[in-house]
Coordinates of C-alpha atoms in Angstrom, one line a residue:
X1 CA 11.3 -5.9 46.2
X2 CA 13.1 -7.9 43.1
X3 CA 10.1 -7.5 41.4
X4 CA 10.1 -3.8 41.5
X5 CA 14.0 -3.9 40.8
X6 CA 13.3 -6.6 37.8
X7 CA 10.4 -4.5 35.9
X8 CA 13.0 -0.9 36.6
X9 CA 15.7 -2.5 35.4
X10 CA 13.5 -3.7 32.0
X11 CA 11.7 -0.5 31.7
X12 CA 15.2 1.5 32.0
X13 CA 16.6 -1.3 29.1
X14 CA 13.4 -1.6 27.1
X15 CA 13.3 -4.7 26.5
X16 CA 10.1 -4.9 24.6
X17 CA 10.5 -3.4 21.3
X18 CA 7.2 -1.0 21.4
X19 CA 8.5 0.1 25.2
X20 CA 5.0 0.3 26.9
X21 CA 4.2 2.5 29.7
X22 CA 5.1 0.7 33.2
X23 CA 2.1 2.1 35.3
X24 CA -1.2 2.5 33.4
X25 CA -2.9 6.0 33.6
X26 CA -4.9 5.5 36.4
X27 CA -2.5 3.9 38.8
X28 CA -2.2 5.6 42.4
X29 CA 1.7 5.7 41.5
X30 CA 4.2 6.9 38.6
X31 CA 7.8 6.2 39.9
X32 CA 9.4 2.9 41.1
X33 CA 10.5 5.1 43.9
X34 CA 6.8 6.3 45.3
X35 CA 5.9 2.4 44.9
X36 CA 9.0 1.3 47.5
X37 CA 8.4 4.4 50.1
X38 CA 4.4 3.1 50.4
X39 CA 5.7 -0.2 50.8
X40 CA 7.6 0.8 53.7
X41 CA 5.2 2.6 55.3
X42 CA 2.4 0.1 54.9
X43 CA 4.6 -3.0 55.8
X44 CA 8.0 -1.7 57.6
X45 CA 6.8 0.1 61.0
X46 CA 9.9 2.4 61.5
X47 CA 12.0 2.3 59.0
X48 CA 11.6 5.6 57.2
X49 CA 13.3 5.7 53.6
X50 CA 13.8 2.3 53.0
X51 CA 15.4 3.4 49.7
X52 CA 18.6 4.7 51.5
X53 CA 19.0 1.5 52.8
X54 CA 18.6 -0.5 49.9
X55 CA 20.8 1.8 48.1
X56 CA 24.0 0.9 50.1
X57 CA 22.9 -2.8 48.7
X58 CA 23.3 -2.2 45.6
X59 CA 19.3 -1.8 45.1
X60 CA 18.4 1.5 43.0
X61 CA 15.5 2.3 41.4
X62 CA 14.9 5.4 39.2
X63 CA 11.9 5.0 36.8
X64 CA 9.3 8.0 36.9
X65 CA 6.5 7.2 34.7
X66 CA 7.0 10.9 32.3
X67 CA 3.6 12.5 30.9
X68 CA 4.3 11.8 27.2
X69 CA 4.7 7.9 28.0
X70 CA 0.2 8.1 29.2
X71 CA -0.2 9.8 26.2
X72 CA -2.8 8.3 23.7
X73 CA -1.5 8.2 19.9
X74 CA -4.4 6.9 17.9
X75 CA -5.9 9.1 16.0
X76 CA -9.5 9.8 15.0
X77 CA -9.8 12.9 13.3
X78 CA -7.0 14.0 10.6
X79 CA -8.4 17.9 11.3
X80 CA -7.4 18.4 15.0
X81 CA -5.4 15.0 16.2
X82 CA -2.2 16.3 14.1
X83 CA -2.2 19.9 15.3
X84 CA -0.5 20.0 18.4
X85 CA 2.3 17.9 16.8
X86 CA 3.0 15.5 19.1
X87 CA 1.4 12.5 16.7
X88 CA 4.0 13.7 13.7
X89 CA 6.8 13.2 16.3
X90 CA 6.1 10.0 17.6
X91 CA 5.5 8.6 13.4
X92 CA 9.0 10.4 12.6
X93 CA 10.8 8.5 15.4
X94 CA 8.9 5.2 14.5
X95 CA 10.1 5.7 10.9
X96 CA 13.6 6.2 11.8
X97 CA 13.6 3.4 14.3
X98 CA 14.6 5.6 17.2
X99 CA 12.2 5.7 19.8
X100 CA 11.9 8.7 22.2
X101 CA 14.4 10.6 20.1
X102 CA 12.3 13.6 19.1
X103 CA 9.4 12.5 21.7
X104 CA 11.9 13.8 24.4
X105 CA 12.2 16.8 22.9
X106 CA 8.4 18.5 22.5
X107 CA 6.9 20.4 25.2
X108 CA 4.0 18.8 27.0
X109 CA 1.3 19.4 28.1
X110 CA 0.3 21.9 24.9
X111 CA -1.4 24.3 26.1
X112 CA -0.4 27.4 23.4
X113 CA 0.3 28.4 20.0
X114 CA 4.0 28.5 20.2
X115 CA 4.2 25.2 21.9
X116 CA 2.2 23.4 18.6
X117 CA 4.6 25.1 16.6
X118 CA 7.6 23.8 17.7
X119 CA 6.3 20.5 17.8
X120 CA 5.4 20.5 14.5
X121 CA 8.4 22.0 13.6
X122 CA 10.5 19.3 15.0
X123 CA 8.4 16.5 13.1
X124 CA 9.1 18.4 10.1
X125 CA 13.1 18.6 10.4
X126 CA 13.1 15.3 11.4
X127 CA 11.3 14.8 7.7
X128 CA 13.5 17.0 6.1
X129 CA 16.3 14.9 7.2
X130 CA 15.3 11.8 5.9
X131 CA 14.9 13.4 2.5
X132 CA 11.4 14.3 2.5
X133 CA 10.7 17.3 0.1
X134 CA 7.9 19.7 2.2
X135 CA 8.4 22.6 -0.7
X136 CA 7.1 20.7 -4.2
X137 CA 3.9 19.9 -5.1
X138 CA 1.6 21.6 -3.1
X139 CA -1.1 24.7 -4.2
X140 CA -0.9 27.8 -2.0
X141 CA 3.2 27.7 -1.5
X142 CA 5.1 24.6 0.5
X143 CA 4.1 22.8 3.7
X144 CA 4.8 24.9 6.5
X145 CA 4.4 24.3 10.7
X146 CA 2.0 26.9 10.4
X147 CA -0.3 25.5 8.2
X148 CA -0.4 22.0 10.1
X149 CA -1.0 23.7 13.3
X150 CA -3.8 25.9 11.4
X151 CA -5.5 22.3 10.2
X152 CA -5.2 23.5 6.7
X153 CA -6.9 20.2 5.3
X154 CA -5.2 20.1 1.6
X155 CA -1.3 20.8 3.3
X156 CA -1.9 18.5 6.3
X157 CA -3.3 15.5 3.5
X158 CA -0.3 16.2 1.4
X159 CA 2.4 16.0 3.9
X160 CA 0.4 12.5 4.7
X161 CA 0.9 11.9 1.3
X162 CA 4.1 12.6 1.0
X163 CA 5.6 10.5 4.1
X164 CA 3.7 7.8 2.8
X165 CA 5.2 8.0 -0.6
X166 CA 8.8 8.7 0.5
X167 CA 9.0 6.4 3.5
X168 CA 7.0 3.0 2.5
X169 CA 7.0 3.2 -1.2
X170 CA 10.1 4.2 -1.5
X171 CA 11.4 1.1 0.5
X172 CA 8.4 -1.0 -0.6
X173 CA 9.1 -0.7 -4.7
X174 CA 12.8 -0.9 -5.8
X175 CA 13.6 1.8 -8.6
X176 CA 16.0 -1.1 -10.1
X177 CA 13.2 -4.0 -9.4
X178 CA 10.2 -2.1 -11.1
X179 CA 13.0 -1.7 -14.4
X180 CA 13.5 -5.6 -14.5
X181 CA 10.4 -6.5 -14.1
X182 CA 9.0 -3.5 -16.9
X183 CA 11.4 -5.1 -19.2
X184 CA 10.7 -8.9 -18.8
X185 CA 6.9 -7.8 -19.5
X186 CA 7.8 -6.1 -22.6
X187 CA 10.1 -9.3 -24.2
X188 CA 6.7 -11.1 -23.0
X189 CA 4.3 -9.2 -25.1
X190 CA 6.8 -8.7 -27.9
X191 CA 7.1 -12.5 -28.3
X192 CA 2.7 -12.7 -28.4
X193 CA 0.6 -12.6 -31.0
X194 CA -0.4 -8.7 -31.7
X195 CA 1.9 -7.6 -28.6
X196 CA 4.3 -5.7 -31.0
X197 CA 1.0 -3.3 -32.5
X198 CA 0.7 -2.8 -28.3
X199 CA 3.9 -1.9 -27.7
X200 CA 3.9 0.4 -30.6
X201 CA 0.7 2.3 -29.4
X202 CA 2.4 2.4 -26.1
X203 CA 5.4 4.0 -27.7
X204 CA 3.1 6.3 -28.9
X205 CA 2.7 8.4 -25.8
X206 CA 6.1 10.7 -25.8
X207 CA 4.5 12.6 -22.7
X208 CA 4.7 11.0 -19.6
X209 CA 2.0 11.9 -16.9
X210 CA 4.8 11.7 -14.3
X211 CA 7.9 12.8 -15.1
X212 CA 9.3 14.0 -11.9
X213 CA 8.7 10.9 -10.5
X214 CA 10.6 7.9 -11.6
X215 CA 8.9 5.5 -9.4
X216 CA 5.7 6.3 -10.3
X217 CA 6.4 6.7 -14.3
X218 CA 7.4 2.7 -14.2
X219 CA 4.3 1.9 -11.9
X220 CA 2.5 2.8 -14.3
X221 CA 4.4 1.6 -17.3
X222 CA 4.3 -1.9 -16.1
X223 CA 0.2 -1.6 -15.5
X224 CA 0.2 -0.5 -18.8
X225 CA 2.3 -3.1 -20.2
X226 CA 0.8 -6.0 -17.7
X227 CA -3.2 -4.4 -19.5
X228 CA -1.7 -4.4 -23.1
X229 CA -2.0 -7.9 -23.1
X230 CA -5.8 -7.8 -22.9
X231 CA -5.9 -4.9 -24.9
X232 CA -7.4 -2.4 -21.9
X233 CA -5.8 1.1 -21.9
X234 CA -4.1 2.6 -18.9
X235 CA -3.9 6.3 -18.7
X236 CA -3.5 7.4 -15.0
X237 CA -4.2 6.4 -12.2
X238 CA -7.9 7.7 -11.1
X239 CA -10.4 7.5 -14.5
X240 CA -8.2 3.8 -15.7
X241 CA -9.1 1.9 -12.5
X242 CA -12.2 3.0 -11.6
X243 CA -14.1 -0.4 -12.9
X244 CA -11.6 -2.5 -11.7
X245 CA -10.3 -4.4 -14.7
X246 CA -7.1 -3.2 -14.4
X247 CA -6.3 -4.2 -10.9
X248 CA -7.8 -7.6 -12.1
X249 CA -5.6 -8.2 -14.9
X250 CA -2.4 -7.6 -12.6
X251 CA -3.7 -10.5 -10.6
X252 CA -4.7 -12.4 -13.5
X253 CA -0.9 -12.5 -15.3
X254 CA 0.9 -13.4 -12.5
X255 CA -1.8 -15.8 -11.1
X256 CA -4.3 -16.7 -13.7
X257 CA -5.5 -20.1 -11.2
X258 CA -6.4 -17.4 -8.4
X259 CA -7.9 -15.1 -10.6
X260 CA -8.5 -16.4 -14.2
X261 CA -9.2 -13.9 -17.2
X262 CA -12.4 -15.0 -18.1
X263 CA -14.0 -14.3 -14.9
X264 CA -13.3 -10.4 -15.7
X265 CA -16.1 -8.5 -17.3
X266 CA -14.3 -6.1 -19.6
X267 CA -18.0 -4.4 -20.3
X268 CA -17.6 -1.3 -17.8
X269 CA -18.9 2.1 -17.7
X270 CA -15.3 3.0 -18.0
X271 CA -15.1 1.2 -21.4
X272 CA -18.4 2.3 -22.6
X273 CA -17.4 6.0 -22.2
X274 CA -14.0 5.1 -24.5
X275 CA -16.4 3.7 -27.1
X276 CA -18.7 7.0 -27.0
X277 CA -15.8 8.8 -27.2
X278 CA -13.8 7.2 -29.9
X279 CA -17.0 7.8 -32.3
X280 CA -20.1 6.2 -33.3
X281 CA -18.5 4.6 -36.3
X282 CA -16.7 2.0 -34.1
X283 CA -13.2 3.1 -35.7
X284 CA -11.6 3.7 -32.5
X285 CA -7.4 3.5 -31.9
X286 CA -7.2 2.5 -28.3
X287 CA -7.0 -0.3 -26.4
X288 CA -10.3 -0.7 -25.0
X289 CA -12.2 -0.3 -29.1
X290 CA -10.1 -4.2 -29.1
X291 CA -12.0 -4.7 -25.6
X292 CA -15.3 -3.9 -26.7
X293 CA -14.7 -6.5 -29.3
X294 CA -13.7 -9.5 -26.4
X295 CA -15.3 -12.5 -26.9
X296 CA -15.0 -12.7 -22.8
X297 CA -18.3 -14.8 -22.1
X298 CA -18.8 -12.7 -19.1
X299 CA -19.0 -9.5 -21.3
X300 CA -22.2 -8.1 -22.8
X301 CA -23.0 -8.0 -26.9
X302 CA -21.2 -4.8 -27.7
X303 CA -24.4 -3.7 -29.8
X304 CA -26.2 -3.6 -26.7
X305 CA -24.3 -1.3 -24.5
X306 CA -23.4 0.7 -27.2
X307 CA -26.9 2.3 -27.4
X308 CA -26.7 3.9 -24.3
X309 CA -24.8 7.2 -23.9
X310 CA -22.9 7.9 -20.8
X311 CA -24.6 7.0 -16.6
X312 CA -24.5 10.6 -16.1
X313 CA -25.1 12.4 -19.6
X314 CA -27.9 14.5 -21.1
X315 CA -29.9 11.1 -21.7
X316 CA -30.0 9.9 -18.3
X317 CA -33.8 10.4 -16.3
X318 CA -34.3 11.9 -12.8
X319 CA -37.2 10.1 -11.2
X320 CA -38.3 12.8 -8.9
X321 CA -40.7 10.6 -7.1
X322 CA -37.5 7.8 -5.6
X323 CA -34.6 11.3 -6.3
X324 CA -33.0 8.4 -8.5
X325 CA -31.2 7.9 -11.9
X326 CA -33.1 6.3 -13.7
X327 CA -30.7 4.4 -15.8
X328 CA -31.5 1.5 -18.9
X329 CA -31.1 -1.8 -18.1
X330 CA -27.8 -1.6 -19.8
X331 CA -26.3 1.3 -17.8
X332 CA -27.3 -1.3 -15.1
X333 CA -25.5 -4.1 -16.4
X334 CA -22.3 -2.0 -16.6
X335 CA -22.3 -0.8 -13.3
X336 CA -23.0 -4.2 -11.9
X337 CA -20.0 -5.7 -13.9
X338 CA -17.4 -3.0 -12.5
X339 CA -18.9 -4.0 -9.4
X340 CA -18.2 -7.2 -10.3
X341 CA -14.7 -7.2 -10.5
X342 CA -14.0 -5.2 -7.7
X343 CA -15.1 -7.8 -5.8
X344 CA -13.0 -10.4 -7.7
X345 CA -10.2 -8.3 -6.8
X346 CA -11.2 -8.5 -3.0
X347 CA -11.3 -12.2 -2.7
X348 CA -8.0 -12.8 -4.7
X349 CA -6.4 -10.1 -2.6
X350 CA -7.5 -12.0 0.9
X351 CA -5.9 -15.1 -0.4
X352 CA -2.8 -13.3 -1.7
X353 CA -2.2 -11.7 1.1
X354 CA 0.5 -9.0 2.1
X355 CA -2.4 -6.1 0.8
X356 CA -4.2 -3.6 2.9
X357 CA -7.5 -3.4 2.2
X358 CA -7.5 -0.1 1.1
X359 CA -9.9 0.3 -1.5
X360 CA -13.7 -0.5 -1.2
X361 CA -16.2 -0.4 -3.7
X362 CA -17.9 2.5 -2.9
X363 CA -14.8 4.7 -3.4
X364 CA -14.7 3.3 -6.9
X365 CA -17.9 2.9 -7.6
X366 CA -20.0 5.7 -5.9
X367 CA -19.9 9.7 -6.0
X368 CA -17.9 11.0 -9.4
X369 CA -16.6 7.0 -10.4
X370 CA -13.4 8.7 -9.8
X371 CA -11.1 7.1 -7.4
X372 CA -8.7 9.2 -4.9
X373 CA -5.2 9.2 -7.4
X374 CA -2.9 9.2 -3.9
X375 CA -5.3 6.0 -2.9
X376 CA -4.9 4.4 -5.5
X377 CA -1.1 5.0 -6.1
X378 CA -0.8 3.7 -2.5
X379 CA -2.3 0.6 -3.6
X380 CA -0.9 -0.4 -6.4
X381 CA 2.5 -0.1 -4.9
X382 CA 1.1 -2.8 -2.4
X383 CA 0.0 -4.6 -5.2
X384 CA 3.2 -4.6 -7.3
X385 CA 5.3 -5.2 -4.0
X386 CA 3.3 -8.9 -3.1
X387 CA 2.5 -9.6 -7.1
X388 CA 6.8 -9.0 -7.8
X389 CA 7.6 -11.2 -5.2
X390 CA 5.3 -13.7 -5.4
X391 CA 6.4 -13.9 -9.5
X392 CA 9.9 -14.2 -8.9
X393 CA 9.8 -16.9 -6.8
X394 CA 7.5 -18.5 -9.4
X395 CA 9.8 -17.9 -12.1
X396 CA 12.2 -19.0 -10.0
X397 CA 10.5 -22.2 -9.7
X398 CA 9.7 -22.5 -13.5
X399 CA 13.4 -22.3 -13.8
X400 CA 14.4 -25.0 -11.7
X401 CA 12.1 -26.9 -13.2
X402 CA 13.7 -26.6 -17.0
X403 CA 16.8 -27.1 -15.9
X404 CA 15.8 -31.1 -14.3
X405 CA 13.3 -31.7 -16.7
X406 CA 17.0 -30.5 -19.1
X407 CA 18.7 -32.9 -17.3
X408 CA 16.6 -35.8 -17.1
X409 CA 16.5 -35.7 -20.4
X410 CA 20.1 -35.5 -20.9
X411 CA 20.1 -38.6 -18.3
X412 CA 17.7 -40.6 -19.9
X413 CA 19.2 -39.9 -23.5
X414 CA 22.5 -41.2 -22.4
X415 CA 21.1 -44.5 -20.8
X416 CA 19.3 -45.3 -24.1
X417 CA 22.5 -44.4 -25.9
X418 CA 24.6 -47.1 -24.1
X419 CA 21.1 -49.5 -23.8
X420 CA 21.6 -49.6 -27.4
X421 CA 25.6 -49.9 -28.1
X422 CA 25.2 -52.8 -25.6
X423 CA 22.9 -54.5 -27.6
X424 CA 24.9 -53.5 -30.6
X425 CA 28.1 -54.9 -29.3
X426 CA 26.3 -58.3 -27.6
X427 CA 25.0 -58.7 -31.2
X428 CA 28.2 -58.3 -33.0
X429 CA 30.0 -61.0 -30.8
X430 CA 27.7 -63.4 -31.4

């Protein structure tokens, strides 16, 4: 009996942060009150509700295991699992840290239309009030209930999209922290050798690619910045870190002993196509014409990959015996050198820590070669987030080490300086 009181009484307090169900799905009882009468009736001959009795003691029980509570939230297919809205609840109410707030509120079982609707509707207005924007952005007119409920794929991926930006990047990537750290990577390439003819051809591009959104405008200004120092160009964020030697170099400045530069193999398909399409003549104005001329031991003689034009132009052969590319031995070597660093990236990411892994190199790598934009956004941001805080402790570090290497100096200086007006006195009185 005080074990039925003592798991009521928890249950009713929820004690355990991610309040589990009490009685599992297939359990012969739901309520704490069904348990007690059986127990009576299997063990008290003649006593009839023995919850009367134990009420007048003080001893109440009044869990019922609700239907919602044996409800099963993962989800396995984006197309139907979101329709009845019941999944977009529950993730509003883990966002805002209230659990069973808009849960208690959606009608189960759903068995109609109207029923997915207001659902769906609920999840929404629970968006809407923590600032989420449903109305921008998306093709066809804004993100309605009726399009989740209809599994319109594009609306359903973009409200997705747009919780994840809003409620984890948001918090994730400080608007003030990205500005700090955008402008302590621009006094760092100023003060290098050539970093002012970067910054310059940064400056360069007056139209910014997102200029509704602040957060992501910086995100990509400090790629940009951290990519100038090895002369790579940064565009977007789809075409630019496709081969991976972007997402390396972000590694590479902040932890060059995890991830050191010359293990990168700036010869990419990416870089190849930025050759071809700055001209034959070699007289090319971007970033990655000073990349094709790296002296990166990893990298491939410039002459040689430069004779090939494009893995999926007019040039490239169709073996229609294997239903394969048959590409040059070149076109080979670039592909297997973005593959290359991708997987650099993947082994100094498991050591970093803190980063989801998100990105795989067939979605780089394989179909177009042009990575999901939201994807890789997504990433980055996990990537800044764990690469910021990692560097500010190091800099951190590097200044507390100036400051007592400065003061053991200063310590030392001033022992040496009485050492030697000792002497000087000592010699004088004799």
């Amino acid at each position: 009996l005080m074990l039925v009181l003592f798991l009521d009484k928890a249950k009713g307090a929820k004690l355990l942060a991610h309040d589990p169900p009490l009685f599992l799905r297939d359990a012969r009882f739901k309520a704490s009150r069904e348990l007690l009468l059986w127990f009576s009736r299997e063990c008290l001959c003649g006593e009839g509700d023995v919850t009367r009795h134990l009420t007048s003691l003080g001893f109440s029980v009044s869990h019922a295991q609700a239907p919602i509570e044996e409800f099963n939230w993962a989800v396995s297919n984006l197309a139907t699992d979101l329709q009845d809205g019941l999944r977009l609840c529950r993730l509003v109410d883990t966002l805002n840290e209230r659990a069973g707030d808009l849960c208690g509120r959606v009608r189960m079982p759903v068995v109609s239309r109207a029923q997915k609707l207001h659902n769906v509707e609920l999840a929404m207005e629970g968006l809407r009030a923590r600032g989420v924007a449903l109305g921008e952005g998306v093709r066809g007119g804004g993100i309605t209930a009726k399009a989740i409920v209809d599994g319109d794929r594009e609306k359903t991926l973009s409200l997705l999209w747009k919780v994840v930006f809003h409620c984890k990047i948001d918090l994730m990537l400080g608007t003030g922290q990205l500005r700090d750290e955008v402008a302590h990577v621009e006094r760092t390439l100023a003060a290098t050798r050539g970093g002012a003819r970067a910054l310059r051809r940064l400056a360069e591009d007056t139209t910014p690619l997102y200029f509704n959104a602040e957060r992501l405008s910086l995100l990509l200004r400090w790629v940009q910045l951290v990519c100038a120092t090895s002369h790579v160009a940064v565009n977007n964020f789809t075409v630019s870190f496709a081969d991976g030697r972007a997402l390396c170099l972000l590694v590479s400045h902040y932890y060059p002993a995890l991830l050191p530069a010359t293990a990168i193999r700036f010869q990419t398909t990416t870089s190849h196509l930025h050759r071809l399409a700055d001209g034959p003549d070699g007289s090319a104005s971007g970033s990655d014409s000073d990349s094709a001329r790296s002296t990166s031991p990893t990298s491939p003689p410039p002459a040689a990959a430069a004779g090939t034009h494009g893995l999926h132009g007019w040039t490239a052969q169709f073996s229609p015996t294997t239903g394969k590319d048959g590409l040059s031995e070149d076109q080979l070597r670039l592909r297997d050198n973005q593959r290359h660093n991708l997987k650099l990236l993947q082994d100094a990411v498991v050591q970093l820590g803190g980063v989801p892994c998100m990105l795989r190199a067939a979605d780089m790598c394989g179909g177009s070669g042009i990575p999901d934009e939201k994807l890789v956004i997504t990433y980055v941001a996990y990537l800044a987030t764990r690469l910021l805080t990692l560097g500010k402790e190091a800099r951190a570090a590097l200044c507390i080490q100036r400051m007592w290497r400065t003061h053991r100096a200063s310590v030392v200086a001033r022992r040496r300086h009485a050492t030697a007006t000792n002497s000087n006195s000592s010699s004088s009185s004799s």
